[in-house]
Amino acid sequence: MSKVKFFIFCGSVVINCCMFLYAQEVVTVSLSKDKAYVGDIVEFVVKADLPKNTQISAVQNFKLDDFEILSTNIKRLPSDNSSYELKFKISSYKTGNLIIKPLTVFYINPDGTNNLFFTPEKSIDIQSLIADPKNADIKDIKSLKELKIKGGFTVLIVVVLFFVVMLMIYILKDIKEERKKAKIIILDERTLALNSLNDLYQNRTNLTTRDFYYKMSEILRTYISKQYKFDAMEMTTSEFFEKTKEFLPAEVKVNEFKNYLKVFNLARYADFTPNEKEIEDNYIFTKKLLELI
């Protein structure tokens, strides 16, 4: 009886071992290249033959030391419903002979229970773009991820950049022209004379009455000389009156202009001191002449 039990036990062990071996996953890994530079994108492919009617969970958190996983794609191979392919795009940010350590992959058995398998280790030689031996200790920086930009968005960016550049060119051109205009602006003779008269009147307290009237007469004669192309500075008062009355505007009466010139003579050569009201009136009349003649 004991021999029968022994043979039954041995048979059970053999059957279980066969079932165990049959149920084991067959997992292989491969790389798109055995050597790469820092920042290169390498495809790391895992092929797994799993027990029938199993499914690999799509929600998994894969991580690799020394590598960044840029994308993950899991698909069932069409030839066999128990074979899967896991394709990873990875990029290294270190140099040397690096080991891609085992990944933990979860899958679901036909009865709904969870199971897992580990991918085999795989090595890859990562080289530096910096070939100078003097910089042997310098490591390349971590690579940037691939940017996925839709075509329409790219066109929009280009259009916006174009308009920004054109706007900047227009603004700079406008600023340049304004500066150029500012440099070539030359005040006309009337404006110069009016500005000089205003400055003289504002600072009259620093001058004697004689000097004030002399300078006011000088401003008027200088302006008329330049405006009508004759030397008014060398003329007597009567000569200046006869020459100037020809082009007096209708707003200025001839007798008023004549009396105005007499006051200048009195203030410049005689012992005559106009009061503040008279000085202001003569200033206003001089300003009127400069504006109208």
mmCIF file with all atom_site columns, N, CA and C in Angstrom, residues 94-160:
data_model
loop_
_atom_site.group_PDB
_atom_site.id
_atom_site.type_symbol
_atom_site.label_atom_id
_atom_site.label_alt_id
_atom_site.label_comp_id
_atom_site.label_asym_id
_atom_site.label_entity_id
_atom_site.label_seq_id
_atom_site.pdbx_PDB_ins_code
_atom_site.Cartn_x
_atom_site.Cartn_y
_atom_site.Cartn_z
_atom_site.occupancy
_atom_site.B_iso_or_equiv
_atom_site.pdbx_formal_charge
_atom_site.auth_seq_id
_atom_site.auth_comp_id
_atom_site.auth_asym_id
_atom_site.auth_atom_id
_atom_site.pdbx_PDB_model_num
ATOM 1   N N  . LYS A 1 94  ? 23.233 59.428 -18.868 1.00 0.00 ? 94  LYS A N  1
ATOM 2   C CA . LYS A 1 94  ? 24.533 59.112 -18.293 1.00 0.00 ? 94  LYS A CA 1
ATOM 3   C C  . LYS A 1 94  ? 25.376 58.423 -19.365 1.00 0.00 ? 94  LYS A C  1
ATOM 4   N N  . THR A 1 95  ? 26.664 58.291 -19.084 1.00 0.00 ? 95  THR A N  1
ATOM 5   C CA . THR A 1 95  ? 27.556 57.612 -20.013 1.00 0.00 ? 95  THR A CA 1
ATOM 6   C C  . THR A 1 95  ? 28.116 56.351 -19.369 1.00 0.00 ? 95  THR A C  1
ATOM 7   N N  . GLY A 1 96  ? 28.649 55.486 -20.246 1.00 0.00 ? 96  GLY A N  1
ATOM 8   C CA . GLY A 1 96  ? 29.250 54.249 -19.762 1.00 0.00 ? 96  GLY A CA 1
ATOM 9   C C  . GLY A 1 96  ? 28.481 53.030 -20.235 1.00 0.00 ? 96  GLY A C  1
ATOM 10  N N  . ASN A 1 97  ? 28.901 51.857 -19.760 1.00 0.00 ? 97  ASN A N  1
ATOM 11  C CA . ASN A 1 97  ? 28.223 50.600 -20.078 1.00 0.00 ? 97  ASN A CA 1
ATOM 12  C C  . ASN A 1 97  ? 27.079 50.431 -19.065 1.00 0.00 ? 97  ASN A C  1
ATOM 13  N N  . LEU A 1 98  ? 25.898 50.852 -19.452 1.00 0.00 ? 98  LEU A N  1
ATOM 14  C CA . LEU A 1 98  ? 24.762 50.897 -18.534 1.00 0.00 ? 98  LEU A CA 1
ATOM 15  C C  . LEU A 1 98  ? 23.923 49.623 -18.643 1.00 0.00 ? 98  LEU A C  1
ATOM 16  N N  . ILE A 1 99  ? 23.347 49.250 -17.507 1.00 0.00 ? 99  ILE A N  1
ATOM 17  C CA . ILE A 1 99  ? 22.491 48.063 -17.433 1.00 0.00 ? 99  ILE A CA 1
ATOM 18  C C  . ILE A 1 99  ? 21.028 48.513 -17.381 1.00 0.00 ? 99  ILE A C  1
ATOM 19  N N  . ILE A 1 100 ? 20.259 47.999 -18.310 1.00 0.00 ? 100 ILE A N  1
ATOM 20  C CA . ILE A 1 100 ? 18.814 48.211 -18.244 1.00 0.00 ? 100 ILE A CA 1
ATOM 21  C C  . ILE A 1 100 ? 18.263 47.138 -17.306 1.00 0.00 ? 100 ILE A C  1
ATOM 22  N N  . LYS A 1 101 ? 17.964 47.542 -16.112 1.00 0.00 ? 101 LYS A N  1
ATOM 23  C CA . LYS A 1 101 ? 17.570 46.587 -15.072 1.00 0.00 ? 101 LYS A CA 1
ATOM 24  C C  . LYS A 1 101 ? 16.170 46.033 -15.333 1.00 0.00 ? 101 LYS A C  1
ATOM 25  N N  . PRO A 1 102 ? 15.849 44.876 -14.721 1.00 0.00 ? 102 PRO A N  1
ATOM 26  C CA . PRO A 1 102 ? 14.554 44.243 -14.974 1.00 0.00 ? 102 PRO A CA 1
ATOM 27  C C  . PRO A 1 102 ? 13.384 45.148 -14.634 1.00 0.00 ? 102 PRO A C  1
ATOM 28  N N  . LEU A 1 103 ? 12.398 45.119 -15.517 1.00 0.00 ? 103 LEU A N  1
ATOM 29  C CA . LEU A 1 103 ? 11.139 45.812 -15.278 1.00 0.00 ? 103 LEU A CA 1
ATOM 30  C C  . LEU A 1 103 ? 10.116 44.819 -14.725 1.00 0.00 ? 103 LEU A C  1
ATOM 31  N N  . THR A 1 104 ? 9.272  45.290 -13.847 1.00 0.00 ? 104 THR A N  1
ATOM 32  C CA . THR A 1 104 ? 8.186  44.463 -13.331 1.00 0.00 ? 104 THR A CA 1
ATOM 33  C C  . THR A 1 104 ? 6.946  44.704 -14.180 1.00 0.00 ? 104 THR A C  1
ATOM 34  N N  . VAL A 1 105 ? 6.428  43.627 -14.787 1.00 0.00 ? 105 VAL A N  1
ATOM 35  C CA . VAL A 1 105 ? 5.261  43.740 -15.664 1.00 0.00 ? 105 VAL A CA 1
ATOM 36  C C  . VAL A 1 105 ? 4.124  42.909 -15.061 1.00 0.00 ? 105 VAL A C  1
ATOM 37  N N  . PHE A 1 106 ? 2.999  43.532 -14.838 1.00 0.00 ? 106 PHE A N  1
ATOM 38  C CA . PHE A 1 106 ? 1.843  42.853 -14.272 1.00 0.00 ? 106 PHE A CA 1
ATOM 39  C C  . PHE A 1 106 ? 0.902  42.382 -15.380 1.00 0.00 ? 106 PHE A C  1
ATOM 40  N N  . TYR A 1 107 ? 0.327  41.186 -15.180 1.00 0.00 ? 107 TYR A N  1
ATOM 41  C CA . TYR A 1 107 ? -0.700 40.720 -16.112 1.00 0.00 ? 107 TYR A CA 1
ATOM 42  C C  . TYR A 1 107 ? -1.797 40.004 -15.328 1.00 0.00 ? 107 TYR A C  1
ATOM 43  N N  . ILE A 1 108 ? -2.915 39.736 -16.021 1.00 0.00 ? 108 ILE A N  1
ATOM 44  C CA . ILE A 1 108 ? -4.104 39.159 -15.373 1.00 0.00 ? 108 ILE A CA 1
ATOM 45  C C  . ILE A 1 108 ? -4.339 37.743 -15.915 1.00 0.00 ? 108 ILE A C  1
ATOM 46  N N  . ASN A 1 109 ? -4.452 36.805 -15.006 1.00 0.00 ? 109 ASN A N  1
ATOM 47  C CA . ASN A 1 109 ? -4.721 35.414 -15.386 1.00 0.00 ? 109 ASN A CA 1
ATOM 48  C C  . ASN A 1 109 ? -6.166 35.262 -15.872 1.00 0.00 ? 109 ASN A C  1
ATOM 49  N N  . PRO A 1 110 ? -6.432 34.142 -16.559 1.00 0.00 ? 110 PRO A N  1
ATOM 50  C CA . PRO A 1 110 ? -7.812 33.911 -17.040 1.00 0.00 ? 110 PRO A CA 1
ATOM 51  C C  . PRO A 1 110 ? -8.833 33.885 -15.903 1.00 0.00 ? 110 PRO A C  1
ATOM 52  N N  . ASP A 1 111 ? -8.423 33.472 -14.707 1.00 0.00 ? 111 ASP A N  1
ATOM 53  C CA . ASP A 1 111 ? -9.381 33.408 -13.590 1.00 0.00 ? 111 ASP A CA 1
ATOM 54  C C  . ASP A 1 111 ? -9.534 34.758 -12.875 1.00 0.00 ? 111 ASP A C  1
ATOM 55  N N  . GLY A 1 112 ? -8.844 35.816 -13.400 1.00 0.00 ? 112 GLY A N  1
ATOM 56  C CA . GLY A 1 112 ? -8.981 37.156 -12.831 1.00 0.00 ? 112 GLY A CA 1
ATOM 57  C C  . GLY A 1 112 ? -7.943 37.512 -11.798 1.00 0.00 ? 112 GLY A C  1
ATOM 58  N N  . THR A 1 113 ? -7.077 36.572 -11.436 1.00 0.00 ? 113 THR A N  1
ATOM 59  C CA . THR A 1 113 ? -6.039 36.872 -10.444 1.00 0.00 ? 113 THR A CA 1
ATOM 60  C C  . THR A 1 113 ? -4.880 37.603 -11.121 1.00 0.00 ? 113 THR A C  1
ATOM 61  N N  . ASN A 1 114 ? -4.134 38.336 -10.314 1.00 0.00 ? 114 ASN A N  1
ATOM 62  C CA . ASN A 1 114 ? -2.991 39.098 -10.826 1.00 0.00 ? 114 ASN A CA 1
ATOM 63  C C  . ASN A 1 114 ? -1.720 38.257 -10.784 1.00 0.00 ? 114 ASN A C  1
ATOM 64  N N  . ASN A 1 115 ? -0.843 38.509 -11.738 1.00 0.00 ? 115 ASN A N  1
ATOM 65  C CA . ASN A 1 115 ? 0.444  37.834 -11.787 1.00 0.00 ? 115 ASN A CA 1
ATOM 66  C C  . ASN A 1 115 ? 1.460  38.814 -12.347 1.00 0.00 ? 115 ASN A C  1
ATOM 67  N N  . LEU A 1 116 ? 2.694  38.436 -12.355 1.00 0.00 ? 116 LEU A N  1
ATOM 68  C CA . LEU A 1 116 ? 3.727  39.343 -12.859 1.00 0.00 ? 116 LEU A CA 1
ATOM 69  C C  . LEU A 1 116 ? 4.904  38.549 -13.397 1.00 0.00 ? 116 LEU A C  1
ATOM 70  N N  . PHE A 1 117 ? 5.724  39.250 -14.200 1.00 0.00 ? 117 PHE A N  1
ATOM 71  C CA . PHE A 1 117 ? 6.998  38.677 -14.623 1.00 0.00 ? 117 PHE A CA 1
ATOM 72  C C  . PHE A 1 117 ? 8.023  39.798 -14.689 1.00 0.00 ? 117 PHE A C  1
ATOM 73  N N  . PHE A 1 118 ? 9.296  39.425 -14.740 1.00 0.00 ? 118 PHE A N  1
ATOM 74  C CA . PHE A 1 118 ? 10.395 40.383 -14.787 1.00 0.00 ? 118 PHE A CA 1
ATOM 75  C C  . PHE A 1 118 ? 11.111 40.267 -16.128 1.00 0.00 ? 118 PHE A C  1
ATOM 76  N N  . THR A 1 119 ? 11.464 41.384 -16.682 1.00 0.00 ? 119 THR A N  1
ATOM 77  C CA . THR A 1 119 ? 12.213 41.372 -17.947 1.00 0.00 ? 119 THR A CA 1
ATOM 78  C C  . THR A 1 119 ? 13.683 41.078 -17.658 1.00 0.00 ? 119 THR A C  1
ATOM 79  N N  . PRO A 1 120 ? 14.372 40.421 -18.574 1.00 0.00 ? 120 PRO A N  1
ATOM 80  C CA . PRO A 1 120 ? 15.811 40.160 -18.374 1.00 0.00 ? 120 PRO A CA 1
ATOM 81  C C  . PRO A 1 120 ? 16.618 41.457 -18.421 1.00 0.00 ? 120 PRO A C  1
ATOM 82  N N  . GLU A 1 121 ? 17.793 41.419 -17.824 1.00 0.00 ? 121 GLU A N  1
ATOM 83  C CA . GLU A 1 121 ? 18.688 42.561 -17.899 1.00 0.00 ? 121 GLU A CA 1
ATOM 84  C C  . GLU A 1 121 ? 19.265 42.677 -19.309 1.00 0.00 ? 121 GLU A C  1
ATOM 85  N N  . LYS A 1 122 ? 19.593 43.939 -19.667 1.00 0.00 ? 122 LYS A N  1
ATOM 86  C CA . LYS A 1 122 ? 20.194 44.185 -20.979 1.00 0.00 ? 122 LYS A CA 1
ATOM 87  C C  . LYS A 1 122 ? 21.167 45.340 -20.832 1.00 0.00 ? 122 LYS A C  1
ATOM 88  N N  . SER A 1 123 ? 22.327 45.206 -21.443 1.00 0.00 ? 123 SER A N  1
ATOM 89  C CA . SER A 1 123 ? 23.338 46.261 -21.328 1.00 0.00 ? 123 SER A CA 1
ATOM 90  C C  . SER A 1 123 ? 23.440 47.041 -22.639 1.00 0.00 ? 123 SER A C  1
ATOM 91  N N  . ILE A 1 124 ? 23.850 48.292 -22.519 1.00 0.00 ? 124 ILE A N  1
ATOM 92  C CA . ILE A 1 124 ? 24.042 49.165 -23.677 1.00 0.00 ? 124 ILE A CA 1
ATOM 93  C C  . ILE A 1 124 ? 25.196 50.114 -23.380 1.00 0.00 ? 124 ILE A C  1
ATOM 94  N N  . ASP A 1 125 ? 25.980 50.389 -24.397 1.00 0.00 ? 125 ASP A N  1
ATOM 95  C CA . ASP A 1 125 ? 27.139 51.277 -24.242 1.00 0.00 ? 125 ASP A CA 1
ATOM 96  C C  . ASP A 1 125 ? 26.724 52.694 -24.644 1.00 0.00 ? 125 ASP A C  1
ATOM 97  N N  . ILE A 1 126 ? 26.707 53.602 -23.673 1.00 0.00 ? 126 ILE A N  1
ATOM 98  C CA . ILE A 1 126 ? 26.329 54.995 -23.924 1.00 0.00 ? 126 ILE A CA 1
ATOM 99  C C  . ILE A 1 126 ? 27.597 55.850 -23.948 1.00 0.00 ? 126 ILE A C  1
ATOM 100 N N  . GLN A 1 127 ? 27.822 56.518 -25.065 1.00 0.00 ? 127 GLN A N  1
ATOM 101 C CA . GLN A 1 127 ? 29.022 57.338 -25.237 1.00 0.00 ? 127 GLN A CA 1
ATOM 102 C C  . GLN A 1 127 ? 28.667 58.816 -25.155 1.00 0.00 ? 127 GLN A C  1
ATOM 103 N N  . SER A 1 128 ? 29.690 59.612 -24.842 1.00 0.00 ? 128 SER A N  1
ATOM 104 C CA . SER A 1 128 ? 29.503 61.054 -24.714 1.00 0.00 ? 128 SER A CA 1
ATOM 105 C C  . SER A 1 128 ? 29.775 61.728 -26.046 1.00 0.00 ? 128 SER A C  1
ATOM 106 N N  . LEU A 1 129 ? 29.043 62.797 -26.295 1.00 0.00 ? 129 LEU A N  1
ATOM 107 C CA . LEU A 1 129 ? 29.288 63.600 -27.491 1.00 0.00 ? 129 LEU A CA 1
ATOM 108 C C  . LEU A 1 129 ? 30.557 64.426 -27.358 1.00 0.00 ? 129 LEU A C  1
ATOM 109 N N  . ILE A 1 130 ? 31.040 64.584 -26.140 1.00 0.00 ? 130 ILE A N  1
ATOM 110 C CA . ILE A 1 130 ? 32.258 65.354 -25.892 1.00 0.00 ? 130 ILE A CA 1
ATOM 111 C C  . ILE A 1 130 ? 33.439 64.406 -26.009 1.00 0.00 ? 130 ILE A C  1
ATOM 112 N N  . ALA A 1 131 ? 34.158 64.505 -27.122 1.00 0.00 ? 131 ALA A N  1
ATOM 113 C CA . ALA A 1 131 ? 35.211 63.544 -27.392 1.00 0.00 ? 131 ALA A CA 1
ATOM 114 C C  . ALA A 1 131 ? 36.573 63.961 -26.866 1.00 0.00 ? 131 ALA A C  1
ATOM 115 N N  . ASP A 1 132 ? 36.714 65.217 -26.471 1.00 0.00 ? 132 ASP A N  1
ATOM 116 C CA . ASP A 1 132 ? 38.012 65.706 -26.015 1.00 0.00 ? 132 ASP A CA 1
ATOM 117 C C  . ASP A 1 132 ? 38.379 65.024 -24.694 1.00 0.00 ? 132 ASP A C  1
ATOM 118 N N  . PRO A 1 133 ? 39.534 64.342 -24.641 1.00 0.00 ? 133 PRO A N  1
ATOM 119 C CA . PRO A 1 133 ? 39.926 63.669 -23.393 1.00 0.00 ? 133 PRO A CA 1
ATOM 120 C C  . PRO A 1 133 ? 40.139 64.624 -22.227 1.00 0.00 ? 133 PRO A C  1
ATOM 121 N N  . LYS A 1 134 ? 40.373 65.906 -22.542 1.00 0.00 ? 134 LYS A N  1
ATOM 122 C CA . LYS A 1 134 ? 40.542 66.869 -21.459 1.00 0.00 ? 134 LYS A CA 1
ATOM 123 C C  . LYS A 1 134 ? 39.244 67.037 -20.680 1.00 0.00 ? 134 LYS A C  1
ATOM 124 N N  . ASN A 1 135 ? 38.141 66.753 -21.346 1.00 0.00 ? 135 ASN A N  1
ATOM 125 C CA . ASN A 1 135 ? 36.831 66.911 -20.708 1.00 0.00 ? 135 ASN A CA 1
ATOM 126 C C  . ASN A 1 135 ? 36.238 65.558 -20.335 1.00 0.00 ? 135 ASN A C  1
ATOM 127 N N  . ALA A 1 136 ? 37.093 64.629 -19.987 1.00 0.00 ? 136 ALA A N  1
ATOM 128 C CA . ALA A 1 136 ? 36.620 63.264 -19.729 1.00 0.00 ? 136 ALA A CA 1
ATOM 129 C C  . ALA A 1 136 ? 35.630 63.201 -18.573 1.00 0.00 ? 136 ALA A C  1
ATOM 130 N N  . ASP A 1 137 ? 35.744 64.145 -17.636 1.00 0.00 ? 137 ASP A N  1
ATOM 131 C CA . ASP A 1 137 ? 34.855 64.104 -16.477 1.00 0.00 ? 137 ASP A CA 1
ATOM 132 C C  . ASP A 1 137 ? 33.534 64.829 -16.727 1.00 0.00 ? 137 ASP A C  1
ATOM 133 N N  . ILE A 1 138 ? 33.440 65.476 -17.877 1.00 0.00 ? 138 ILE A N  1
ATOM 134 C CA . ILE A 1 138 ? 32.223 66.227 -18.170 1.00 0.00 ? 138 ILE A CA 1
ATOM 135 C C  . ILE A 1 138 ? 31.201 65.291 -18.774 1.00 0.00 ? 138 ILE A C  1
ATOM 136 N N  . LYS A 1 139 ? 30.006 65.288 -18.217 1.00 0.00 ? 139 LYS A N  1
ATOM 137 C CA . LYS A 1 139 ? 28.928 64.441 -18.715 1.00 0.00 ? 139 LYS A CA 1
ATOM 138 C C  . LYS A 1 139 ? 27.919 65.299 -19.464 1.00 0.00 ? 139 LYS A C  1
ATOM 139 N N  . ASP A 1 140 ? 27.316 64.726 -20.494 1.00 0.00 ? 140 ASP A N  1
ATOM 140 C CA . ASP A 1 140 ? 26.285 65.442 -21.228 1.00 0.00 ? 140 ASP A CA 1
ATOM 141 C C  . ASP A 1 140 ? 25.056 65.629 -20.357 1.00 0.00 ? 140 ASP A C  1
ATOM 142 N N  . ILE A 1 141 ? 24.356 66.720 -20.630 1.00 0.00 ? 141 ILE A N  1
ATOM 143 C CA . ILE A 1 141 ? 23.153 66.979 -19.856 1.00 0.00 ? 141 ILE A CA 1
ATOM 144 C C  . ILE A 1 141 ? 22.044 66.030 -20.287 1.00 0.00 ? 141 ILE A C  1
ATOM 145 N N  . LYS A 1 142 ? 21.058 65.951 -19.450 1.00 0.00 ? 142 LYS A N  1
ATOM 146 C CA . LYS A 1 142 ? 19.931 65.084 -19.736 1.00 0.00 ? 142 LYS A CA 1
ATOM 147 C C  . LYS A 1 142 ? 19.245 65.543 -21.018 1.00 0.00 ? 142 LYS A C  1
ATOM 148 N N  . SER A 1 143 ? 18.889 64.619 -21.876 1.00 0.00 ? 143 SER A N  1
ATOM 149 C CA . SER A 1 143 ? 18.321 64.960 -23.175 1.00 0.00 ? 143 SER A CA 1
ATOM 150 C C  . SER A 1 143 ? 16.911 65.508 -23.025 1.00 0.00 ? 143 SER A C  1
ATOM 151 N N  . LEU A 1 144 ? 16.571 66.347 -23.979 1.00 0.00 ? 144 LEU A N  1
ATOM 152 C CA . LEU A 1 144 ? 15.227 66.895 -23.985 1.00 0.00 ? 144 LEU A CA 1
ATOM 153 C C  . LEU A 1 144 ? 14.261 65.893 -24.597 1.00 0.00 ? 144 LEU A C  1
ATOM 154 N N  . LYS A 1 145 ? 13.046 65.933 -24.123 1.00 0.00 ? 145 LYS A N  1
ATOM 155 C CA . LYS A 1 145 ? 12.043 65.063 -24.699 1.00 0.00 ? 145 LYS A CA 1
ATOM 156 C C  . LYS A 1 145 ? 11.660 65.563 -26.088 1.00 0.00 ? 145 LYS A C  1
ATOM 157 N N  . GLU A 1 146 ? 11.204 64.651 -26.925 1.00 0.00 ? 146 GLU A N  1
ATOM 158 C CA . GLU A 1 146 ? 10.736 65.028 -28.237 1.00 0.00 ? 146 GLU A CA 1
ATOM 159 C C  . GLU A 1 146 ? 9.474  65.867 -28.098 1.00 0.00 ? 146 GLU A C  1
ATOM 160 N N  . LEU A 1 147 ? 9.439  66.968 -28.861 1.00 0.00 ? 147 LEU A N  1
ATOM 161 C CA . LEU A 1 147 ? 8.267  67.818 -28.832 1.00 0.00 ? 147 LEU A CA 1
ATOM 162 C C  . LEU A 1 147 ? 7.303  67.362 -29.914 1.00 0.00 ? 147 LEU A C  1
ATOM 163 N N  . LYS A 1 148 ? 6.089  67.139 -29.523 1.00 0.00 ? 148 LYS A N  1
ATOM 164 C CA . LYS A 1 148 ? 5.072  66.738 -30.482 1.00 0.00 ? 148 LYS A CA 1
ATOM 165 C C  . LYS A 1 148 ? 4.133  67.919 -30.699 1.00 0.00 ? 148 LYS A C  1
ATOM 166 N N  . ILE A 1 149 ? 4.312  68.584 -31.834 1.00 0.00 ? 149 ILE A N  1
ATOM 167 C CA . ILE A 1 149 ? 3.524  69.773 -32.136 1.00 0.00 ? 149 ILE A CA 1
ATOM 168 C C  . ILE A 1 149 ? 2.740  69.517 -33.417 1.00 0.00 ? 149 ILE A C  1
ATOM 169 N N  . LYS A 1 150 ? 1.454  69.789 -33.367 1.00 0.00 ? 150 LYS A N  1
ATOM 170 C CA . LYS A 1 150 ? 0.631  69.602 -34.538 1.00 0.00 ? 150 LYS A CA 1
ATOM 171 C C  . LYS A 1 150 ? 0.972  70.637 -35.602 1.00 0.00 ? 150 LYS A C  1
ATOM 172 N N  . GLY A 1 151 ? 0.717  70.247 -36.863 1.00 0.00 ? 151 GLY A N  1
ATOM 173 C CA . GLY A 1 151 ? 1.075  71.120 -37.978 1.00 0.00 ? 151 GLY A CA 1
ATOM 174 C C  . GLY A 1 151 ? 0.394  72.466 -37.930 1.00 0.00 ? 151 GLY A C  1
ATOM 175 N N  . GLY A 1 152 ? -0.917 72.478 -37.611 1.00 0.00 ? 152 GLY A N  1
ATOM 176 C CA . GLY A 1 152 ? -1.650 73.742 -37.540 1.00 0.00 ? 152 GLY A CA 1
ATOM 177 C C  . GLY A 1 152 ? -1.098 74.667 -36.475 1.00 0.00 ? 152 GLY A C  1
ATOM 178 N N  . PHE A 1 153 ? -0.711 74.074 -35.338 1.00 0.00 ? 153 PHE A N  1
ATOM 179 C CA . PHE A 1 153 ? -0.139 74.889 -34.261 1.00 0.00 ? 153 PHE A CA 1
ATOM 180 C C  . PHE A 1 153 ? 1.207  75.469 -34.677 1.00 0.00 ? 153 PHE A C  1
ATOM 181 N N  . THR A 1 154 ? 1.980  74.692 -35.424 1.00 0.00 ? 154 THR A N  1
ATOM 182 C CA . THR A 1 154 ? 3.277  75.173 -35.918 1.00 0.00 ? 154 THR A CA 1
ATOM 183 C C  . THR A 1 154 ? 3.096  76.362 -36.850 1.00 0.00 ? 154 THR A C  1
ATOM 184 N N  . VAL A 1 155 ? 2.120  76.263 -37.762 1.00 0.00 ? 155 VAL A N  1
ATOM 185 C CA . VAL A 1 155 ? 1.842  77.367 -38.685 1.00 0.00 ? 155 VAL A CA 1
ATOM 186 C C  . VAL A 1 155 ? 1.425  78.611 -37.920 1.00 0.00 ? 155 VAL A C  1
ATOM 187 N N  . LEU A 1 156 ? 0.597  78.425 -36.893 1.00 0.00 ? 156 LEU A N  1
ATOM 188 C CA . LEU A 1 156 ? 0.153  79.557 -36.078 1.00 0.00 ? 156 LEU A CA 1
ATOM 189 C C  . LEU A 1 156 ? 1.325  80.239 -35.389 1.00 0.00 ? 156 LEU A C  1
ATOM 190 N N  . ILE A 1 157 ? 2.240  79.432 -34.855 1.00 0.00 ? 157 ILE A N  1
ATOM 191 C CA . ILE A 1 157 ? 3.430  79.999 -34.197 1.00 0.00 ? 157 ILE A CA 1
ATOM 192 C C  . ILE A 1 157 ? 4.254  80.807 -35.189 1.00 0.00 ? 157 ILE A C  1
ATOM 193 N N  . VAL A 1 158 ? 4.442  80.257 -36.397 1.00 0.00 ? 158 VAL A N  1
ATOM 194 C CA . VAL A 1 158 ? 5.237  80.944 -37.423 1.00 0.00 ? 158 VAL A CA 1
ATOM 195 C C  . VAL A 1 158 ? 4.582  82.276 -37.797 1.00 0.00 ? 158 VAL A C  1
ATOM 196 N N  . VAL A 1 159 ? 3.245  82.272 -37.962 1.00 0.00 ? 159 VAL A N  1
ATOM 197 C CA . VAL A 1 159 ? 2.534  83.497 -38.327 1.00 0.00 ? 159 VAL A CA 1
ATOM 198 C C  . VAL A 1 159 ? 2.651  84.546 -37.232 1.00 0.00 ? 159 VAL A C  1
ATOM 199 N N  . VAL A 1 160 ? 2.479  84.112 -35.975 1.00 0.00 ? 160 VAL A N  1
ATOM 200 C CA . VAL A 1 160 ? 2.583  85.055 -34.848 1.00 0.00 ? 160 VAL A CA 1
ATOM 201 C C  . VAL A 1 160 ? 3.998  85.645 -34.767 1.00 0.00 ? 160 VAL A C  1
#
